């Protein structure tokens, strides 16, 4: 039987995975931007980015950012001295915050496309 | 009230076969009996080769830690009535298995030895006891209840991957002395535990807290060590 | 057959309090090996809950003299008073030393070591209970054991964990070394040494209901006995009054020290009748008898075979801070919260007052005249100094281990330079090897489990708190039968790797021997004293029995010799509380 | 200890940085991230400072995290050594390119 997951280990796992994704995205992000030499290339990219599929990709990336940010806030608060007794409520609160922000922002986000 | 339980046990008998296998035993147990009672009954009546450690049988010696239904626990402290009818038992994860449910704890104890696990105070001792306020004693109260069963360290995903990591148990031991007002070796102890595979590898996963049979909030203690190291402006590794 | 040979100046068997304390002494002058059949911190010392006695006087006036008196009286005047005096006066520096070694004692508001009441501890020679038990919540043994083990590590003591001792080699009146098996791989190891200190603990597992660990089987005592060495006062086995009903798990006397009371089925605080002065804090033998008397006379809870330990009126904060462990035990194993419901309890086999006879310096005696085995020492529960006499006071067991562990260690180091290196002869090793191989390949028809179960049941039925000639005689017949059955055992596990079945077989054979000694000793002592209660001889008989029993193995079974009790200050008097 | 602490500090910086970054680049409409708008903002020296800190924090935070993964998961010594070099070299290249855009574009 697999080792049983619990709130803390799940939070840690998604924190890790999103962290790795974001770091690799960061590398790509900087690399791409640094190769835009002129306005037309930039605008070309920007137009390309308006593709709905890429927009959804961006939205997923945004989710990864939110997850990573809130998982990070939870850990940092605990490390700063917040009681470990509330580590689970903190995690649930984080889930709620991520969901709300993602849905609300995603709405505005997609409005731009459609 | 008695009921039949199926014990599904991961067996490893190195002299019979180099690979492990699963065996199932069906036994009748009273609701207040413990998993350890079940194992003993199996050994006595069904299969004498079944091997596990045991000693005090009431959760103070730490011998019988094992993975029961996906969680590390003490077999002597887990009542069968709190488990489903199918009880799946494996040795503690991530340590080499010697036989059946017996793991080689050498690595686990070595971690412990690395944190200077003893009170160091070279001042000439006073004639009577060293004075320690109740408040100061309470700071270490939780940490001294550790029985070194190994449940915490072997439940830690960081330890599963990184065998050089000190692990929750050793860090808790370090805490027990770092926060004992009578101990004078704070700096050398911090130096021992702040290396690359030391305290910073704790990611507050809380698996250790979930399984501690003594209900010690180990993560809380590790976080306190981190804050102490920061407060001391400690320059050890990362 | 491959044999691994080791040499250490001192070899210590057992890594509990006595073993670790002795090791700390011995490491100063030579190499030390400590053998343990468990990992060191798993030793049963860790289960000691309530406290360690010393007249520190931190909470209220106290004196080692009162402590001495209480211990002598507690022992029903069978304890040797010179040894008791040493222990009670040594207690103070010993506890202070433990504190300096790092034991995390609970504290008084001024920051001194906190102390609480315990059974049989009184001020002014029995006037009223006194706070004498130094404690670390209800995990005192655990706290002390860890500190001592840690100090051993600091000082470089070598630990051989999960090594089972097979033979203690005594030849030419001196110890030569020991033979042990590494449980992990079944390899044979011979440790030759100048000195051997036995600190192997008790043997409560000969009884069905016991607070003792599975590892407490007492094989070292039996190994010496089989070589013709005596065992002292084996008829005295303490039953702790408050074991969890059905399980025997210990509920510390500290629970009563903090105000808990015992009540029977009628809701009476029955100890008022048995010990009017100190009531529930009477010594253990008396409380155990009182509980069983209540049950026998139909005043158990609902007429059943247990009584209640009531902690409901004790401040919840005290329960949390000073008795957290027993609170947890009750919750886990009985589903009872002690602050809301009383705990069902019944006496449980707890402590062996008897054991390997030693002098006040821990040297093992080979006869009643005080002659010793050269280089062989014993300390802790396995030894009998005797400071506990016929009944041990609570808190004196931990004290005994550290005081006499330290003394044995000290004596060993002082004698080291005069001692010769031991030599274990090859034929002795061959014999041990052959024995263990025979066991491992045993193909009889009896199972270890059934023999052990029968042994424990019959010992519990016929040789526990109350004893009577007829039953003891029946018991001895049954033990003969068990011995015959043991010759016909069969093992299913024939492997060398971590063969716990083989270990259980070895333990069982020694348990049978010990049971025989206990039963015989109980049969010959025709009086009631301390924990030894003969219903056919209900009174203490100082005229004939104010003496220690030494049991020897002989061709005719077991023979007895007697050694007078050392009485210095306190003349035997009637024991009332 | 310092590297660990810096990881936490950069984390906090990133929370605020990202907030700003996202609001600006994604939610305020197209005008905000047109080439001209971006360039105009970048001509303000404070924007340059913000961007550089943001960049450094992001790179440090990300690669400290990867370094942890290497410490925990990579057992083979040569591979580990290689990864360690990469973890120093790659961010340096990234920072170089990043600063180049911010300062000279």
mmCIF file of C-alpha atoms in Angstrom, chain C residues 103-264:
data_model
loop_
_atom_site.group_PDB
_atom_site.id
_atom_site.type_symbol
_atom_site.label_atom_id
_atom_site.label_comp_id
_atom_site.label_asym_id
_atom_site.label_seq_id
_atom_site.Cartn_x
_atom_site.Cartn_y
_atom_site.Cartn_z
ATOM 1 C CA UNK C 103 17.934 14.241 33.341
ATOM 2 C CA UNK C 104 15.016 16.601 32.662
ATOM 3 C CA UNK C 105 13.344 16.419 36.069
ATOM 4 C CA UNK C 106 10.084 18.240 36.686
ATOM 5 C CA UNK C 107 10.678 21.379 38.745
ATOM 6 C CA UNK C 108 9.356 23.196 41.774
ATOM 7 C CA UNK C 109 8.360 26.851 41.351
ATOM 8 C CA UNK C 110 11.871 27.756 42.597
ATOM 9 C CA UNK C 111 13.418 25.641 39.866
ATOM 10 C CA UNK C 112 14.564 22.789 42.076
ATOM 11 C CA UNK C 113 13.826 19.119 41.377
ATOM 12 C CA UNK C 114 10.140 18.558 42.078
ATOM 13 C CA UNK C 115 9.091 15.790 44.431
ATOM 14 C CA UNK C 116 5.830 14.019 45.104
ATOM 15 C CA UNK C 117 4.265 11.497 47.423
ATOM 16 C CA UNK C 118 4.655 7.802 46.885
ATOM 17 C CA UNK C 119 3.587 4.616 48.613
ATOM 18 C CA UNK C 120 5.259 3.953 51.941
ATOM 19 C CA UNK C 121 7.313 7.146 52.031
ATOM 20 C CA UNK C 122 6.728 8.957 55.303
ATOM 21 C CA UNK C 123 8.192 11.612 57.538
ATOM 22 C CA UNK C 124 9.114 11.177 61.181
ATOM 23 C CA UNK C 125 9.226 7.384 60.990
ATOM 24 C CA UNK C 126 5.739 6.761 59.723
ATOM 25 C CA UNK C 127 3.870 9.854 60.908
ATOM 26 C CA UNK C 128 2.496 11.039 57.553
ATOM 27 C CA UNK C 129 3.222 10.844 53.820
ATOM 28 C CA UNK C 130 6.181 12.876 52.569
ATOM 29 C CA UNK C 131 7.153 14.183 49.127
ATOM 30 C CA UNK C 132 10.259 12.204 48.294
ATOM 31 C CA UNK C 133 9.838 10.927 44.737
ATOM 32 C CA UNK C 134 11.813 12.992 42.219
ATOM 33 C CA UNK C 135 10.058 12.715 38.893
ATOM 34 C CA UNK C 136 9.904 13.763 35.297
ATOM 35 C CA UNK C 137 6.136 13.795 34.707
ATOM 36 C CA UNK C 138 5.216 10.105 34.669
ATOM 37 C CA UNK C 139 8.137 9.164 32.460
ATOM 38 C CA UNK C 140 10.895 9.169 35.017
ATOM 39 C CA UNK C 141 12.538 5.927 33.915
ATOM 40 C CA UNK C 142 12.495 7.082 30.325
ATOM 41 C CA UNK C 143 14.054 10.432 31.222
ATOM 42 C CA UNK C 144 16.812 8.870 33.321
ATOM 43 C CA UNK C 145 17.543 6.075 30.858
ATOM 44 C CA UNK C 146 17.935 8.467 27.944
ATOM 45 C CA UNK C 147 20.249 10.741 29.913
ATOM 46 C CA UNK C 148 22.437 7.828 30.997
ATOM 47 C CA UNK C 149 22.525 6.283 27.535
ATOM 48 C CA UNK C 150 23.466 9.661 26.109
ATOM 49 C CA UNK C 151 26.293 10.030 28.627
ATOM 50 C CA UNK C 152 27.529 6.570 27.629
ATOM 51 C CA UNK C 153 27.616 7.709 24.010
ATOM 52 C CA UNK C 154 29.494 10.846 24.993
ATOM 53 C CA UNK C 155 32.093 8.806 26.821
ATOM 54 C CA UNK C 156 32.590 6.252 24.079
ATOM 55 C CA UNK C 157 30.995 3.119 25.492
ATOM 56 C CA UNK C 158 30.640 0.415 22.811
ATOM 57 C CA UNK C 159 27.107 -0.906 22.514
ATOM 58 C CA UNK C 160 26.365 -4.285 20.997
ATOM 59 C CA UNK C 161 22.682 -4.012 20.352
ATOM 60 C CA UNK C 162 20.440 -6.973 19.645
ATOM 61 C CA UNK C 163 22.926 -9.458 21.070
ATOM 62 C CA UNK C 164 21.430 -12.269 23.095
ATOM 63 C CA UNK C 165 23.648 -13.644 25.848
ATOM 64 C CA UNK C 166 23.793 -17.437 25.765
ATOM 65 C CA UNK C 167 26.233 -18.195 28.538
ATOM 66 C CA UNK C 168 28.088 -16.408 31.304
ATOM 67 C CA UNK C 169 31.305 -18.305 31.735
ATOM 68 C CA UNK C 170 32.367 -18.770 35.354
ATOM 69 C CA UNK C 171 35.327 -21.063 35.874
ATOM 70 C CA UNK C 172 37.863 -21.440 38.658
ATOM 71 C CA UNK C 173 35.856 -19.132 40.859
ATOM 72 C CA UNK C 174 36.229 -16.227 38.496
ATOM 73 C CA UNK C 175 34.407 -14.900 35.500
ATOM 74 C CA UNK C 176 35.996 -15.536 32.105
ATOM 75 C CA UNK C 177 33.628 -13.814 29.777
ATOM 76 C CA UNK C 178 30.385 -14.427 27.995
ATOM 77 C CA UNK C 179 29.087 -16.094 24.891
ATOM 78 C CA UNK C 180 26.441 -14.286 22.894
ATOM 79 C CA UNK C 181 24.647 -14.490 19.586
ATOM 80 C CA UNK C 182 24.150 -11.579 17.240
ATOM 81 C CA UNK C 183 20.418 -11.740 16.655
ATOM 82 C CA UNK C 184 20.699 -9.999 13.313
ATOM 83 C CA UNK C 185 22.666 -12.748 11.594
ATOM 84 C CA UNK C 186 22.869 -15.581 14.088
ATOM 85 C CA UNK C 187 26.648 -15.366 14.407
ATOM 86 C CA UNK C 188 28.301 -16.474 17.614
ATOM 87 C CA UNK C 189 30.392 -13.967 19.563
ATOM 88 C CA UNK C 190 32.690 -14.598 22.484
ATOM 89 C CA UNK C 191 33.516 -11.692 24.761
ATOM 90 C CA UNK C 192 36.463 -12.298 27.042
ATOM 91 C CA UNK C 193 36.922 -9.789 29.800
ATOM 92 C CA UNK C 194 38.321 -9.061 33.220
ATOM 93 C CA UNK C 195 34.973 -8.161 34.673
ATOM 94 C CA UNK C 196 31.345 -8.898 33.813
ATOM 95 C CA UNK C 197 28.528 -6.822 35.236
ATOM 96 C CA UNK C 198 25.099 -8.359 34.941
ATOM 97 C CA UNK C 199 22.366 -5.776 34.723
ATOM 98 C CA UNK C 200 19.828 -7.790 32.816
ATOM 99 C CA UNK C 201 16.684 -6.750 34.667
ATOM 100 C CA UNK C 202 13.708 -8.695 35.884
ATOM 101 C CA UNK C 203 11.731 -11.744 34.863
ATOM 102 C CA UNK C 204 8.086 -10.732 35.258
ATOM 103 C CA UNK C 205 7.191 -12.633 32.106
ATOM 104 C CA UNK C 206 6.902 -15.840 34.088
ATOM 105 C CA UNK C 207 3.490 -14.489 35.124
ATOM 106 C CA UNK C 208 0.475 -14.123 32.895
ATOM 107 C CA UNK C 209 -0.514 -10.611 33.926
ATOM 108 C CA UNK C 210 2.524 -8.417 34.229
ATOM 109 C CA UNK C 211 3.668 -4.876 33.711
ATOM 110 C CA UNK C 212 6.955 -6.245 32.416
ATOM 111 C CA UNK C 213 8.136 -6.197 28.831
ATOM 112 C CA UNK C 214 8.315 -9.237 26.590
ATOM 113 C CA UNK C 215 12.072 -8.995 26.980
ATOM 114 C CA UNK C 216 11.937 -9.370 30.785
ATOM 115 C CA UNK C 217 12.582 -13.079 30.932
ATOM 116 C CA UNK C 218 15.516 -13.286 33.318
ATOM 117 C CA UNK C 219 17.749 -15.708 31.444
ATOM 118 C CA UNK C 220 20.948 -14.392 33.030
ATOM 119 C CA UNK C 221 19.783 -15.383 36.500
ATOM 120 C CA UNK C 222 19.024 -18.842 35.310
ATOM 121 C CA UNK C 223 22.406 -19.136 33.549
ATOM 122 C CA UNK C 224 24.198 -18.559 36.839
ATOM 123 C CA UNK C 225 21.836 -20.827 38.737
ATOM 124 C CA UNK C 226 22.423 -23.675 36.331
ATOM 125 C CA UNK C 227 26.150 -23.359 36.994
ATOM 126 C CA UNK C 228 25.588 -23.931 40.684
ATOM 127 C CA UNK C 229 25.482 -20.328 41.829
ATOM 128 C CA UNK C 230 22.746 -19.313 44.266
ATOM 129 C CA UNK C 231 19.687 -17.130 43.754
ATOM 130 C CA UNK C 232 18.489 -15.151 46.745
ATOM 131 C CA UNK C 233 14.975 -14.487 48.051
ATOM 132 C CA UNK C 234 13.273 -15.649 44.894
ATOM 133 C CA UNK C 235 9.942 -16.151 46.652
ATOM 134 C CA UNK C 236 9.477 -12.406 46.885
ATOM 135 C CA UNK C 237 7.826 -11.077 43.776
ATOM 136 C CA UNK C 238 6.055 -7.775 43.919
ATOM 137 C CA UNK C 239 2.602 -7.288 42.464
ATOM 138 C CA UNK C 240 1.864 -3.692 41.672
ATOM 139 C CA UNK C 241 -1.641 -2.841 42.854
ATOM 140 C CA UNK C 242 -2.676 -0.806 39.860
ATOM 141 C CA UNK C 243 -2.279 -2.525 36.527
ATOM 142 C CA UNK C 244 -4.816 -1.767 33.799
ATOM 143 C CA UNK C 245 -7.514 -4.423 33.992
ATOM 144 C CA UNK C 246 -6.962 -7.192 31.485
ATOM 145 C CA UNK C 247 -3.651 -5.876 30.232
ATOM 146 C CA UNK C 248 -1.443 -5.441 33.266
ATOM 147 C CA UNK C 249 -0.098 -2.148 31.954
ATOM 148 C CA UNK C 250 1.250 -0.157 34.839
ATOM 149 C CA UNK C 251 -0.609 2.820 36.281
ATOM 150 C CA UNK C 252 1.958 4.551 38.445
ATOM 151 C CA UNK C 253 1.685 4.833 42.189
ATOM 152 C CA UNK C 254 2.291 8.508 41.474
ATOM 153 C CA UNK C 255 -1.373 8.602 40.461
ATOM 154 C CA UNK C 256 -2.230 7.930 44.079
ATOM 155 C CA UNK C 257 0.627 10.205 45.151
ATOM 156 C CA UNK C 258 -1.142 13.012 43.324
ATOM 157 C CA UNK C 259 -4.402 12.274 45.119
ATOM 158 C CA UNK C 260 -5.950 9.297 43.328
ATOM 159 C CA UNK C 261 -7.902 6.855 45.487
ATOM 160 C CA UNK C 262 -8.979 3.245 45.191
ATOM 161 C CA UNK C 263 -12.656 2.416 45.446
ATOM 162 C CA UNK C 264 -14.485 -0.903 45.518
#
